[in-house]
CSV table of C-alpha atoms in Angstrom, one decimal:
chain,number,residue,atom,x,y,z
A,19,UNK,CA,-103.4,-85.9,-52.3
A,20,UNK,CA,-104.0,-88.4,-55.0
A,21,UNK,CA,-100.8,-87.8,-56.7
A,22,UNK,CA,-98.9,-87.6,-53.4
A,23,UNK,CA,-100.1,-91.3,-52.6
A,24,UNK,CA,-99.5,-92.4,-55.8
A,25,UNK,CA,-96.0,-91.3,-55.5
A,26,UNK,CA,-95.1,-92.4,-52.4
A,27,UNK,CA,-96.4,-95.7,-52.8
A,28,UNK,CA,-94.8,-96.4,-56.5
A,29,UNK,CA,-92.0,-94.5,-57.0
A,30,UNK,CA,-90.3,-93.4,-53.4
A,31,UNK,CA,-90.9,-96.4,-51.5
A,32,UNK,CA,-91.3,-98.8,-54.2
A,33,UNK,CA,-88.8,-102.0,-53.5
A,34,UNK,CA,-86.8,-100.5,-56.7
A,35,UNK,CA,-86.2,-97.4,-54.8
A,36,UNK,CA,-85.4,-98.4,-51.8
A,37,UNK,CA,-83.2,-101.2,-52.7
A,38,UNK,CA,-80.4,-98.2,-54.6
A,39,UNK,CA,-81.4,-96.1,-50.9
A,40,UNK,CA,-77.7,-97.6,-49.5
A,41,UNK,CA,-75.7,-96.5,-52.9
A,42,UNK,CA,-77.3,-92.7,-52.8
A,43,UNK,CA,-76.8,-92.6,-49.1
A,44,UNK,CA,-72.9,-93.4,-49.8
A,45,UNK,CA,-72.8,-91.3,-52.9
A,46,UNK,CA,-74.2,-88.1,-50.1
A,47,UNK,CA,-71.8,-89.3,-47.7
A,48,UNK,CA,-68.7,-89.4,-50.0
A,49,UNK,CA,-69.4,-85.9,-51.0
A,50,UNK,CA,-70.1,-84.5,-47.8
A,51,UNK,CA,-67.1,-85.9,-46.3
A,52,UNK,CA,-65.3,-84.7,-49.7
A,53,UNK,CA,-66.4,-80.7,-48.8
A,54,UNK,CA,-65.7,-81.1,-45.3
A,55,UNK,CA,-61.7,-81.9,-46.3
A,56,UNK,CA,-62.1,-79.5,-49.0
A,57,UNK,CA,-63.8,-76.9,-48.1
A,58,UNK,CA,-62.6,-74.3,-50.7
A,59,UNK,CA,-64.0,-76.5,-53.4
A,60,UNK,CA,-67.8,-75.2,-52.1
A,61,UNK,CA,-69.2,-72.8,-54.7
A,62,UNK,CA,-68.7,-69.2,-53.6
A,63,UNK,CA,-72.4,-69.2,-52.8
A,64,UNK,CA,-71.9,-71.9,-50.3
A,65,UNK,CA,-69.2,-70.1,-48.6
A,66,UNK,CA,-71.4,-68.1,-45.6
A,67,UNK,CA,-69.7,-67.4,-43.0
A,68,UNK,CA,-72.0,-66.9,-40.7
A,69,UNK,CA,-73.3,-70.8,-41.1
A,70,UNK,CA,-71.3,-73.6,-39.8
A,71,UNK,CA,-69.2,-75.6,-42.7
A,72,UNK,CA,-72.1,-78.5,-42.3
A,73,UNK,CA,-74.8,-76.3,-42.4
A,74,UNK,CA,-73.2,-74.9,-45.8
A,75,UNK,CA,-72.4,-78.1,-47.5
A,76,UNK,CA,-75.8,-79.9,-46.3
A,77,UNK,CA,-77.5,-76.9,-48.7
A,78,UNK,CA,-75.2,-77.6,-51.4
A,79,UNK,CA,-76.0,-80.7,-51.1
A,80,UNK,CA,-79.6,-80.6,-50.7
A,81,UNK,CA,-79.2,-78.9,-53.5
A,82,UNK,CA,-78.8,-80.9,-56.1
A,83,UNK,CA,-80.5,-83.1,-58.0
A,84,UNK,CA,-79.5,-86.9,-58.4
A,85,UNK,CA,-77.7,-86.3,-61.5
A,86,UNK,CA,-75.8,-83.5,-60.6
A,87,UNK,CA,-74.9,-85.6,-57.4
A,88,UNK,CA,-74.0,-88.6,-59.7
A,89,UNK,CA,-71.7,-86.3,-61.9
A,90,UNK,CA,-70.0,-85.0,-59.4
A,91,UNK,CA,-69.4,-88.0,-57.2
A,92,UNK,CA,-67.8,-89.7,-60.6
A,93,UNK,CA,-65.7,-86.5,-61.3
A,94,UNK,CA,-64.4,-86.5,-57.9
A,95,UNK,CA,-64.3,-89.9,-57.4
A,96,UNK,CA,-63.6,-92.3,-60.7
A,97,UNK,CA,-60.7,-92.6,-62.9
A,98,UNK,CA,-61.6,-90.0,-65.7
A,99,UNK,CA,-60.6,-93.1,-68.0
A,100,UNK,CA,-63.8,-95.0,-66.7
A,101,UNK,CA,-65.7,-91.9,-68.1
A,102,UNK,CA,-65.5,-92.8,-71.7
């Protein structure tokens, strides 16, 4: 529990955090909205179909860790001559 504290109260709610909290939120929401319009671009094992499209992309999403968000957000979304 002491870790847990620790955590919360210097990394996940630190001011530092939480003042990037608006860019990840638009980084999710630009890839969300992304798979919803492209679809086909899910990884096969995102493609149930017995879940709803949202249901699938949310785990893909949930998924993956900031990095991996990051990449992919810059891939889909920046000139790949800003990526030098």
């Amino acid at each position: 529990d002491e870790l847990r504290n620790f955590m919360f109260q210097n990394v996940y709610l630190s001011s530092a955090a939480k003042s990037e909290n608006q860019k990840a939120k638009g980084v999710l929401i630009s890839l969300f909205d992304y798979y919803s319009n492209h679809p086909d671009e899910l990884p096969n094992e995102f493609k149930r179909e017995n879940e709803r499209l949202e249901v699938n992309i949310c785990d893909y999403l949930a998924g993956m860790t900031d990095r991996y968000a990051v990449k992919v957000f810059e891939m889909l979304f920046l000139p790949q001559a800003w990526m030098v």
